[in-house]
């Protein structure tokens, strides 16, 4: 089911919409008796989530490509973290008052499928740029216009880099998210 969405061995994230089979399986195992069949489905779903789920602060299911081994995944995340470190040092710091305002907004925020898709697409563009070793100078418009909390410049754990950036992206306004997405797309396509 999952592998068909990853036709290449490219390191990529995949958003599982609520209507997808995996989400239906999750709902199925939460709701009824513990039959042998349900236990097998539960074990399979738990394995998929444990092995491939991206730890993002959003309610939806986002998975790593199942075609990339966990060992290779950590190599890619480390490479992304190093690339992000170079890029983030060029991006201005978010005003602390704005950051506090965003934190209170997050508790009230409900992420819809389109917003999650946009965040996943942004990550895929950034991951691809990092793995292709695109010069961070190509993202100069992003560096000029976007602001991030200072702690996003100090990420040291490759397993946390996506969740920490994802938390910030989850709390920005819809218009800011669309603007930043466009700046990332322009940088990835070399249109700046």
mmCIF file with all atom_site columns, C-alpha atoms in Angstrom:
data_model
loop_
_atom_site.group_PDB
_atom_site.id
_atom_site.type_symbol
_atom_site.label_atom_id
_atom_site.label_alt_id
_atom_site.label_comp_id
_atom_site.label_asym_id
_atom_site.label_entity_id
_atom_site.label_seq_id
_atom_site.pdbx_PDB_ins_code
_atom_site.Cartn_x
_atom_site.Cartn_y
_atom_site.Cartn_z
_atom_site.occupancy
_atom_site.B_iso_or_equiv
_atom_site.pdbx_formal_charge
_atom_site.auth_seq_id
_atom_site.auth_comp_id
_atom_site.auth_asym_id
_atom_site.auth_atom_id
_atom_site.pdbx_PDB_model_num
ATOM 1   C CA . UNK A 1 1   ? 0.000   0.000   0.000  1.00 0.00 ? 1   UNK A CA 1
ATOM 2   C CA . UNK A 1 2   ? 2.664   2.527   0.979  1.00 0.00 ? 2   UNK A CA 1
ATOM 3   C CA . UNK A 1 3   ? 5.395   1.560   -1.434 1.00 0.00 ? 3   UNK A CA 1
ATOM 4   C CA . UNK A 1 4   ? 3.274   2.396   -4.475 1.00 0.00 ? 4   UNK A CA 1
ATOM 5   C CA . UNK A 1 5   ? 3.461   6.057   -3.425 1.00 0.00 ? 5   UNK A CA 1
ATOM 6   C CA . UNK A 1 6   ? 7.248   5.971   -3.545 1.00 0.00 ? 6   UNK A CA 1
ATOM 7   C CA . UNK A 1 7   ? 8.173   4.917   -7.046 1.00 0.00 ? 7   UNK A CA 1
ATOM 8   C CA . UNK A 1 8   ? 11.839  5.838   -6.626 1.00 0.00 ? 8   UNK A CA 1
ATOM 9   C CA . UNK A 1 9   ? 14.357  5.397   -3.844 1.00 0.00 ? 9   UNK A CA 1
ATOM 10  C CA . UNK A 1 10  ? 14.225  9.133   -3.222 1.00 0.00 ? 10  UNK A CA 1
ATOM 11  C CA . UNK A 1 11  ? 14.060  10.249  0.407  1.00 0.00 ? 11  UNK A CA 1
ATOM 12  C CA . UNK A 1 12  ? 10.644  11.830  0.688  1.00 0.00 ? 12  UNK A CA 1
ATOM 13  C CA . UNK A 1 13  ? 7.768   12.330  3.096  1.00 0.00 ? 13  UNK A CA 1
ATOM 14  C CA . UNK A 1 14  ? 4.245   11.138  2.413  1.00 0.00 ? 14  UNK A CA 1
ATOM 15  C CA . UNK A 1 15  ? 1.040   12.528  3.883  1.00 0.00 ? 15  UNK A CA 1
ATOM 16  C CA . UNK A 1 16  ? -1.637  9.903   4.579  1.00 0.00 ? 16  UNK A CA 1
ATOM 17  C CA . UNK A 1 17  ? -5.025  11.607  4.164  1.00 0.00 ? 17  UNK A CA 1
ATOM 18  C CA . UNK A 1 18  ? -7.774  10.652  6.570  1.00 0.00 ? 18  UNK A CA 1
ATOM 19  C CA . UNK A 1 19  ? -9.531  8.709   3.846  1.00 0.00 ? 19  UNK A CA 1
ATOM 20  C CA . UNK A 1 20  ? -6.498  6.518   3.143  1.00 0.00 ? 20  UNK A CA 1
ATOM 21  C CA . UNK A 1 21  ? -6.370  2.830   4.004  1.00 0.00 ? 21  UNK A CA 1
ATOM 22  C CA . UNK A 1 22  ? -3.843  3.261   6.835  1.00 0.00 ? 22  UNK A CA 1
ATOM 23  C CA . UNK A 1 23  ? -6.106  5.698   8.667  1.00 0.00 ? 23  UNK A CA 1
ATOM 24  C CA . UNK A 1 24  ? -9.076  3.393   8.139  1.00 0.00 ? 24  UNK A CA 1
ATOM 25  C CA . UNK A 1 25  ? -7.016  0.548   9.610  1.00 0.00 ? 25  UNK A CA 1
ATOM 26  C CA . UNK A 1 26  ? -6.096  2.699   12.620 1.00 0.00 ? 26  UNK A CA 1
ATOM 27  C CA . UNK A 1 27  ? -9.763  3.485   13.239 1.00 0.00 ? 27  UNK A CA 1
ATOM 28  C CA . UNK A 1 28  ? -10.700 -0.175  12.743 1.00 0.00 ? 28  UNK A CA 1
ATOM 29  C CA . UNK A 1 29  ? -8.275  -1.445  15.369 1.00 0.00 ? 29  UNK A CA 1
ATOM 30  C CA . UNK A 1 30  ? -9.291  1.212   17.897 1.00 0.00 ? 30  UNK A CA 1
ATOM 31  C CA . UNK A 1 31  ? -12.973 0.490   17.747 1.00 0.00 ? 31  UNK A CA 1
ATOM 32  C CA . UNK A 1 32  ? -13.890 -3.134  18.210 1.00 0.00 ? 32  UNK A CA 1
ATOM 33  C CA . UNK A 1 33  ? -13.090 -6.534  19.685 1.00 0.00 ? 33  UNK A CA 1
ATOM 34  C CA . UNK A 1 34  ? -9.617  -8.003  19.876 1.00 0.00 ? 34  UNK A CA 1
ATOM 35  C CA . UNK A 1 35  ? -10.042 -10.756 17.339 1.00 0.00 ? 35  UNK A CA 1
ATOM 36  C CA . UNK A 1 36  ? -7.041  -12.520 15.807 1.00 0.00 ? 36  UNK A CA 1
ATOM 37  C CA . UNK A 1 37  ? -7.616  -10.597 12.581 1.00 0.00 ? 37  UNK A CA 1
ATOM 38  C CA . UNK A 1 38  ? -7.701  -7.239  14.385 1.00 0.00 ? 38  UNK A CA 1
ATOM 39  C CA . UNK A 1 39  ? -4.581  -8.118  16.369 1.00 0.00 ? 39  UNK A CA 1
ATOM 40  C CA . UNK A 1 40  ? -2.703  -8.847  13.140 1.00 0.00 ? 40  UNK A CA 1
ATOM 41  C CA . UNK A 1 41  ? -3.862  -5.570  11.626 1.00 0.00 ? 41  UNK A CA 1
ATOM 42  C CA . UNK A 1 42  ? -2.979  -3.732  14.842 1.00 0.00 ? 42  UNK A CA 1
ATOM 43  C CA . UNK A 1 43  ? 0.546   -5.197  14.858 1.00 0.00 ? 43  UNK A CA 1
ATOM 44  C CA . UNK A 1 44  ? 1.055   -4.268  11.193 1.00 0.00 ? 44  UNK A CA 1
ATOM 45  C CA . UNK A 1 45  ? -0.198  -0.710  11.706 1.00 0.00 ? 45  UNK A CA 1
ATOM 46  C CA . UNK A 1 46  ? 1.899   -0.281  14.856 1.00 0.00 ? 46  UNK A CA 1
ATOM 47  C CA . UNK A 1 47  ? 4.969   -1.503  12.979 1.00 0.00 ? 47  UNK A CA 1
ATOM 48  C CA . UNK A 1 48  ? 4.366   0.910   10.088 1.00 0.00 ? 48  UNK A CA 1
ATOM 49  C CA . UNK A 1 49  ? 3.856   3.826   12.452 1.00 0.00 ? 49  UNK A CA 1
ATOM 50  C CA . UNK A 1 50  ? 6.855   2.953   14.624 1.00 0.00 ? 50  UNK A CA 1
ATOM 51  C CA . UNK A 1 51  ? 9.164   2.437   11.661 1.00 0.00 ? 51  UNK A CA 1
ATOM 52  C CA . UNK A 1 52  ? 8.052   5.138   9.206  1.00 0.00 ? 52  UNK A CA 1
ATOM 53  C CA . UNK A 1 53  ? 6.073   7.850   10.995 1.00 0.00 ? 53  UNK A CA 1
ATOM 54  C CA . UNK A 1 54  ? 7.619   11.292  10.986 1.00 0.00 ? 54  UNK A CA 1
ATOM 55  C CA . UNK A 1 55  ? 7.459   12.833  14.445 1.00 0.00 ? 55  UNK A CA 1
ATOM 56  C CA . UNK A 1 56  ? 5.631   16.030  13.505 1.00 0.00 ? 56  UNK A CA 1
ATOM 57  C CA . UNK A 1 57  ? 3.481   18.117  15.842 1.00 0.00 ? 57  UNK A CA 1
ATOM 58  C CA . UNK A 1 58  ? 0.446   17.696  13.632 1.00 0.00 ? 58  UNK A CA 1
ATOM 59  C CA . UNK A 1 59  ? -2.439  15.336  14.066 1.00 0.00 ? 59  UNK A CA 1
ATOM 60  C CA . UNK A 1 60  ? -2.185  13.715  10.646 1.00 0.00 ? 60  UNK A CA 1
ATOM 61  C CA . UNK A 1 61  ? -0.063  10.743  9.664  1.00 0.00 ? 61  UNK A CA 1
ATOM 62  C CA . UNK A 1 62  ? 3.098   11.664  7.753  1.00 0.00 ? 62  UNK A CA 1
ATOM 63  C CA . UNK A 1 63  ? 5.471   8.854   6.820  1.00 0.00 ? 63  UNK A CA 1
ATOM 64  C CA . UNK A 1 64  ? 9.025   8.524   5.581  1.00 0.00 ? 64  UNK A CA 1
ATOM 65  C CA . UNK A 1 65  ? 9.522   6.663   2.341  1.00 0.00 ? 65  UNK A CA 1
ATOM 66  C CA . UNK A 1 66  ? 9.430   2.935   3.106  1.00 0.00 ? 66  UNK A CA 1
ATOM 67  C CA . UNK A 1 67  ? 12.007  2.366   0.360  1.00 0.00 ? 67  UNK A CA 1
ATOM 68  C CA . UNK A 1 68  ? 14.710  4.121   2.377  1.00 0.00 ? 68  UNK A CA 1
ATOM 69  C CA . UNK A 1 69  ? 16.221  2.066   5.214  1.00 0.00 ? 69  UNK A CA 1
ATOM 70  C CA . UNK A 1 70  ? 16.275  3.490   8.720  1.00 0.00 ? 70  UNK A CA 1
ATOM 71  C CA . UNK A 1 71  ? 20.095  3.618   8.564  1.00 0.00 ? 71  UNK A CA 1
ATOM 72  C CA . UNK A 1 72  ? 19.998  5.575   5.310  1.00 0.00 ? 72  UNK A CA 1
ATOM 73  C CA . UNK A 1 73  ? 17.239  7.800   6.717  1.00 0.00 ? 73  UNK A CA 1
ATOM 74  C CA . UNK A 1 74  ? 19.470  8.961   9.590  1.00 0.00 ? 74  UNK A CA 1
ATOM 75  C CA . UNK A 1 75  ? 22.252  9.738   7.096  1.00 0.00 ? 75  UNK A CA 1
ATOM 76  C CA . UNK A 1 76  ? 19.814  11.839  5.042  1.00 0.00 ? 76  UNK A CA 1
ATOM 77  C CA . UNK A 1 77  ? 18.432  13.582  8.127  1.00 0.00 ? 77  UNK A CA 1
ATOM 78  C CA . UNK A 1 78  ? 21.971  14.392  9.271  1.00 0.00 ? 78  UNK A CA 1
ATOM 79  C CA . UNK A 1 79  ? 22.761  15.800  5.828  1.00 0.00 ? 79  UNK A CA 1
ATOM 80  C CA . UNK A 1 80  ? 19.542  17.831  5.938  1.00 0.00 ? 80  UNK A CA 1
ATOM 81  C CA . UNK A 1 81  ? 20.366  19.101  9.429  1.00 0.00 ? 81  UNK A CA 1
ATOM 82  C CA . UNK A 1 82  ? 23.803  20.315  8.244  1.00 0.00 ? 82  UNK A CA 1
ATOM 83  C CA . UNK A 1 83  ? 22.281  22.017  5.198  1.00 0.00 ? 83  UNK A CA 1
ATOM 84  C CA . UNK A 1 84  ? 19.514  23.555  7.335  1.00 0.00 ? 84  UNK A CA 1
ATOM 85  C CA . UNK A 1 85  ? 22.185  24.844  9.740  1.00 0.00 ? 85  UNK A CA 1
ATOM 86  C CA . UNK A 1 86  ? 23.801  26.805  6.890  1.00 0.00 ? 86  UNK A CA 1
ATOM 87  C CA . UNK A 1 87  ? 20.446  28.090  5.618  1.00 0.00 ? 87  UNK A CA 1
ATOM 88  C CA . UNK A 1 88  ? 19.031  28.995  9.039  1.00 0.00 ? 88  UNK A CA 1
ATOM 89  C CA . UNK A 1 89  ? 22.038  31.157  9.872  1.00 0.00 ? 89  UNK A CA 1
ATOM 90  C CA . UNK A 1 90  ? 21.051  33.383  6.921  1.00 0.00 ? 90  UNK A CA 1
ATOM 91  C CA . UNK A 1 91  ? 17.406  33.713  8.010  1.00 0.00 ? 91  UNK A CA 1
ATOM 92  C CA . UNK A 1 92  ? 16.493  36.535  10.381 1.00 0.00 ? 92  UNK A CA 1
ATOM 93  C CA . UNK A 1 93  ? 15.289  35.869  13.907 1.00 0.00 ? 93  UNK A CA 1
ATOM 94  C CA . UNK A 1 94  ? 11.601  35.979  14.733 1.00 0.00 ? 94  UNK A CA 1
ATOM 95  C CA . UNK A 1 95  ? 10.564  38.682  17.191 1.00 0.00 ? 95  UNK A CA 1
ATOM 96  C CA . UNK A 1 96  ? 9.975   37.026  20.621 1.00 0.00 ? 96  UNK A CA 1
ATOM 97  C CA . UNK A 1 97  ? 6.539   38.681  20.952 1.00 0.00 ? 97  UNK A CA 1
ATOM 98  C CA . UNK A 1 98  ? 5.443   37.186  17.625 1.00 0.00 ? 98  UNK A CA 1
ATOM 99  C CA . UNK A 1 99  ? 6.801   33.820  18.711 1.00 0.00 ? 99  UNK A CA 1
ATOM 100 C CA . UNK A 1 100 ? 4.771   33.943  21.939 1.00 0.00 ? 100 UNK A CA 1
ATOM 101 C CA . UNK A 1 101 ? 1.664   34.876  19.968 1.00 0.00 ? 101 UNK A CA 1
ATOM 102 C CA . UNK A 1 102 ? 2.217   31.890  17.663 1.00 0.00 ? 102 UNK A CA 1
ATOM 103 C CA . UNK A 1 103 ? 2.575   29.520  20.620 1.00 0.00 ? 103 UNK A CA 1
ATOM 104 C CA . UNK A 1 104 ? -0.811  30.486  21.995 1.00 0.00 ? 104 UNK A CA 1
ATOM 105 C CA . UNK A 1 105 ? -2.333  30.169  18.546 1.00 0.00 ? 105 UNK A CA 1
ATOM 106 C CA . UNK A 1 106 ? -1.058  26.587  18.168 1.00 0.00 ? 106 UNK A CA 1
ATOM 107 C CA . UNK A 1 107 ? -3.249  25.306  20.978 1.00 0.00 ? 107 UNK A CA 1
ATOM 108 C CA . UNK A 1 108 ? -6.286  26.548  19.061 1.00 0.00 ? 108 UNK A CA 1
ATOM 109 C CA . UNK A 1 109 ? -5.088  25.482  15.633 1.00 0.00 ? 109 UNK A CA 1
ATOM 110 C CA . UNK A 1 110 ? -6.714  22.625  13.769 1.00 0.00 ? 110 UNK A CA 1
ATOM 111 C CA . UNK A 1 111 ? -4.645  21.471  10.829 1.00 0.00 ? 111 UNK A CA 1
ATOM 112 C CA . UNK A 1 112 ? -6.605  20.621  7.742  1.00 0.00 ? 112 UNK A CA 1
ATOM 113 C CA . UNK A 1 113 ? -5.423  18.216  5.067  1.00 0.00 ? 113 UNK A CA 1
ATOM 114 C CA . UNK A 1 114 ? -4.439  20.996  2.654  1.00 0.00 ? 114 UNK A CA 1
ATOM 115 C CA . UNK A 1 115 ? -2.286  22.708  5.287  1.00 0.00 ? 115 UNK A CA 1
ATOM 116 C CA . UNK A 1 116 ? -0.556  19.448  6.177  1.00 0.00 ? 116 UNK A CA 1
ATOM 117 C CA . UNK A 1 117 ? 0.006   18.712  2.480  1.00 0.00 ? 117 UNK A CA 1
ATOM 118 C CA . UNK A 1 118 ? 1.587   22.143  2.119  1.00 0.00 ? 118 UNK A CA 1
ATOM 119 C CA . UNK A 1 119 ? 3.929   21.560  5.072  1.00 0.00 ? 119 UNK A CA 1
ATOM 120 C CA . UNK A 1 120 ? 4.893   18.122  3.725  1.00 0.00 ? 120 UNK A CA 1
ATOM 121 C CA . UNK A 1 121 ? 5.545   19.608  0.272  1.00 0.00 ? 121 UNK A CA 1
ATOM 122 C CA . UNK A 1 122 ? 7.738   22.294  1.851  1.00 0.00 ? 122 UNK A CA 1
ATOM 123 C CA . UNK A 1 123 ? 9.716   19.629  3.683  1.00 0.00 ? 123 UNK A CA 1
ATOM 124 C CA . UNK A 1 124 ? 10.101  17.577  0.506  1.00 0.00 ? 124 UNK A CA 1
ATOM 125 C CA . UNK A 1 125 ? 11.437  20.612  -1.368 1.00 0.00 ? 125 UNK A CA 1
ATOM 126 C CA . UNK A 1 126 ? 13.891  21.401  1.438  1.00 0.00 ? 126 UNK A CA 1
ATOM 127 C CA . UNK A 1 127 ? 14.964  17.762  1.831  1.00 0.00 ? 127 UNK A CA 1
ATOM 128 C CA . UNK A 1 128 ? 15.539  17.470  -1.904 1.00 0.00 ? 128 UNK A CA 1
ATOM 129 C CA . UNK A 1 129 ? 17.583  20.687  -1.924 1.00 0.00 ? 129 UNK A CA 1
ATOM 130 C CA . UNK A 1 130 ? 19.707  19.448  0.974  1.00 0.00 ? 130 UNK A CA 1
ATOM 131 C CA . UNK A 1 131 ? 20.302  16.016  -0.536 1.00 0.00 ? 131 UNK A CA 1
ATOM 132 C CA . UNK A 1 132 ? 21.107  17.527  -3.935 1.00 0.00 ? 132 UNK A CA 1
ATOM 133 C CA . UNK A 1 133 ? 23.496  19.908  -2.139 1.00 0.00 ? 133 UNK A CA 1
ATOM 134 C CA . UNK A 1 134 ? 21.801  22.986  -3.560 1.00 0.00 ? 134 UNK A CA 1
ATOM 135 C CA . UNK A 1 135 ? 23.660  26.128  -2.553 1.00 0.00 ? 135 UNK A CA 1
ATOM 136 C CA . UNK A 1 136 ? 21.786  27.936  0.235  1.00 0.00 ? 136 UNK A CA 1
ATOM 137 C CA . UNK A 1 137 ? 22.412  31.141  -1.741 1.00 0.00 ? 137 UNK A CA 1
ATOM 138 C CA . UNK A 1 138 ? 19.649  29.916  -4.073 1.00 0.00 ? 138 UNK A CA 1
ATOM 139 C CA . UNK A 1 139 ? 17.273  30.560  -1.172 1.00 0.00 ? 139 UNK A CA 1
ATOM 140 C CA . UNK A 1 140 ? 18.248  34.200  -0.676 1.00 0.00 ? 140 UNK A CA 1
ATOM 141 C CA . UNK A 1 141 ? 14.636  35.475  -1.009 1.00 0.00 ? 141 UNK A CA 1
ATOM 142 C CA . UNK A 1 142 ? 13.588  33.014  1.706  1.00 0.00 ? 142 UNK A CA 1
ATOM 143 C CA . UNK A 1 143 ? 16.493  34.221  3.850  1.00 0.00 ? 143 UNK A CA 1
ATOM 144 C CA . UNK A 1 144 ? 15.500  37.827  3.296  1.00 0.00 ? 144 UNK A CA 1
ATOM 145 C CA . UNK A 1 145 ? 11.755  37.565  3.960  1.00 0.00 ? 145 UNK A CA 1
ATOM 146 C CA . UNK A 1 146 ? 11.238  34.746  6.449  1.00 0.00 ? 146 UNK A CA 1
ATOM 147 C CA . UNK A 1 147 ? 11.888  34.873  10.209 1.00 0.00 ? 147 UNK A CA 1
ATOM 148 C CA . UNK A 1 148 ? 12.436  31.879  12.483 1.00 0.00 ? 148 UNK A CA 1
ATOM 149 C CA . UNK A 1 149 ? 12.871  31.401  16.228 1.00 0.00 ? 149 UNK A CA 1
ATOM 150 C CA . UNK A 1 150 ? 16.510  31.403  17.302 1.00 0.00 ? 150 UNK A CA 1
ATOM 151 C CA . UNK A 1 151 ? 16.307  27.803  18.524 1.00 0.00 ? 151 UNK A CA 1
ATOM 152 C CA . UNK A 1 152 ? 15.772  26.606  14.941 1.00 0.00 ? 152 UNK A CA 1
ATOM 153 C CA . UNK A 1 153 ? 19.369  27.646  14.289 1.00 0.00 ? 153 UNK A CA 1
ATOM 154 C CA . UNK A 1 154 ? 20.653  25.375  17.035 1.00 0.00 ? 154 UNK A CA 1
ATOM 155 C CA . UNK A 1 155 ? 19.307  21.968  16.029 1.00 0.00 ? 155 UNK A CA 1
ATOM 156 C CA . UNK A 1 156 ? 21.758  19.227  16.940 1.00 0.00 ? 156 UNK A CA 1
ATOM 157 C CA . UNK A 1 157 ? 19.668  16.049  16.781 1.00 0.00 ? 157 UNK A CA 1
ATOM 158 C CA . UNK A 1 158 ? 18.799  14.770  13.280 1.00 0.00 ? 158 UNK A CA 1
ATOM 159 C CA . UNK A 1 159 ? 15.794  12.907  14.701 1.00 0.00 ? 159 UNK A CA 1
ATOM 160 C CA . UNK A 1 160 ? 14.275  16.178  15.941 1.00 0.00 ? 160 UNK A CA 1
ATOM 161 C CA . UNK A 1 161 ? 15.037  18.539  13.073 1.00 0.00 ? 161 UNK A CA 1
ATOM 162 C CA . UNK A 1 162 ? 11.797  17.935  11.138 1.00 0.00 ? 162 UNK A CA 1
ATOM 163 C CA . UNK A 1 163 ? 9.580   18.035  14.225 1.00 0.00 ? 163 UNK A CA 1
ATOM 164 C CA . UNK A 1 164 ? 11.080  21.307  15.461 1.00 0.00 ? 164 UNK A CA 1
ATOM 165 C CA . UNK A 1 165 ? 10.793  23.015  12.081 1.00 0.00 ? 165 UNK A CA 1
ATOM 166 C CA . UNK A 1 166 ? 7.350   21.444  11.626 1.00 0.00 ? 166 UNK A CA 1
ATOM 167 C CA . UNK A 1 167 ? 6.168   22.922  14.916 1.00 0.00 ? 167 UNK A CA 1
ATOM 168 C CA . UNK A 1 168 ? 7.115   26.380  13.706 1.00 0.00 ? 168 UNK A CA 1
ATOM 169 C CA . UNK A 1 169 ? 5.438   25.850  10.330 1.00 0.00 ? 169 UNK A CA 1
ATOM 170 C CA . UNK A 1 170 ? 2.303   24.514  12.023 1.00 0.00 ? 170 UNK A CA 1
ATOM 171 C CA . UNK A 1 171 ? 1.713   27.748  13.940 1.00 0.00 ? 171 UNK A CA 1
ATOM 172 C CA . UNK A 1 172 ? 2.299   30.368  11.250 1.00 0.00 ? 172 UNK A CA 1
ATOM 173 C CA . UNK A 1 173 ? -0.710  31.939  9.558  1.00 0.00 ? 173 UNK A CA 1
ATOM 174 C CA . UNK A 1 174 ? -2.089  30.365  6.403  1.00 0.00 ? 174 UNK A CA 1
ATOM 175 C CA . UNK A 1 175 ? -0.946  33.336  4.327  1.00 0.00 ? 175 UNK A CA 1
ATOM 176 C CA . UNK A 1 176 ? 2.578   33.226  5.782  1.00 0.00 ? 176 UNK A CA 1
ATOM 177 C CA . UNK A 1 177 ? 2.744   29.479  5.186  1.00 0.00 ? 177 UNK A CA 1
ATOM 178 C CA . UNK A 1 178 ? 1.750   29.962  1.534  1.00 0.00 ? 178 UNK A CA 1
ATOM 179 C CA . UNK A 1 179 ? 4.298   32.788  1.146  1.00 0.00 ? 179 UNK A CA 1
ATOM 180 C CA . UNK A 1 180 ? 7.137   30.766  2.675  1.00 0.00 ? 180 UNK A CA 1
ATOM 181 C CA . UNK A 1 181 ? 6.129   27.746  0.577  1.00 0.00 ? 181 UNK A CA 1
ATOM 182 C CA . UNK A 1 182 ? 6.380   29.868  -2.559 1.00 0.00 ? 182 UNK A CA 1
ATOM 183 C CA . UNK A 1 183 ? 9.791   31.202  -1.506 1.00 0.00 ? 183 UNK A CA 1
ATOM 184 C CA . UNK A 1 184 ? 11.029  27.653  -0.890 1.00 0.00 ? 184 UNK A CA 1
ATOM 185 C CA . UNK A 1 185 ? 9.683   26.515  -4.267 1.00 0.00 ? 185 UNK A CA 1
ATOM 186 C CA . UNK A 1 186 ? 11.392  29.452  -6.004 1.00 0.00 ? 186 UNK A CA 1
ATOM 187 C CA . UNK A 1 187 ? 14.676  28.679  -4.250 1.00 0.00 ? 187 UNK A CA 1
ATOM 188 C CA . UNK A 1 188 ? 14.495  24.997  -5.158 1.00 0.00 ? 188 UNK A CA 1
ATOM 189 C CA . UNK A 1 189 ? 13.763  25.833  -8.793 1.00 0.00 ? 189 UNK A CA 1
ATOM 190 C CA . UNK A 1 190 ? 16.510  28.468  -8.881 1.00 0.00 ? 190 UNK A CA 1
ATOM 191 C CA . UNK A 1 191 ? 14.085  31.295  -9.672 1.00 0.00 ? 191 UNK A CA 1
ATOM 192 C CA . UNK A 1 192 ? 15.531  33.859  -7.280 1.00 0.00 ? 192 UNK A CA 1
#
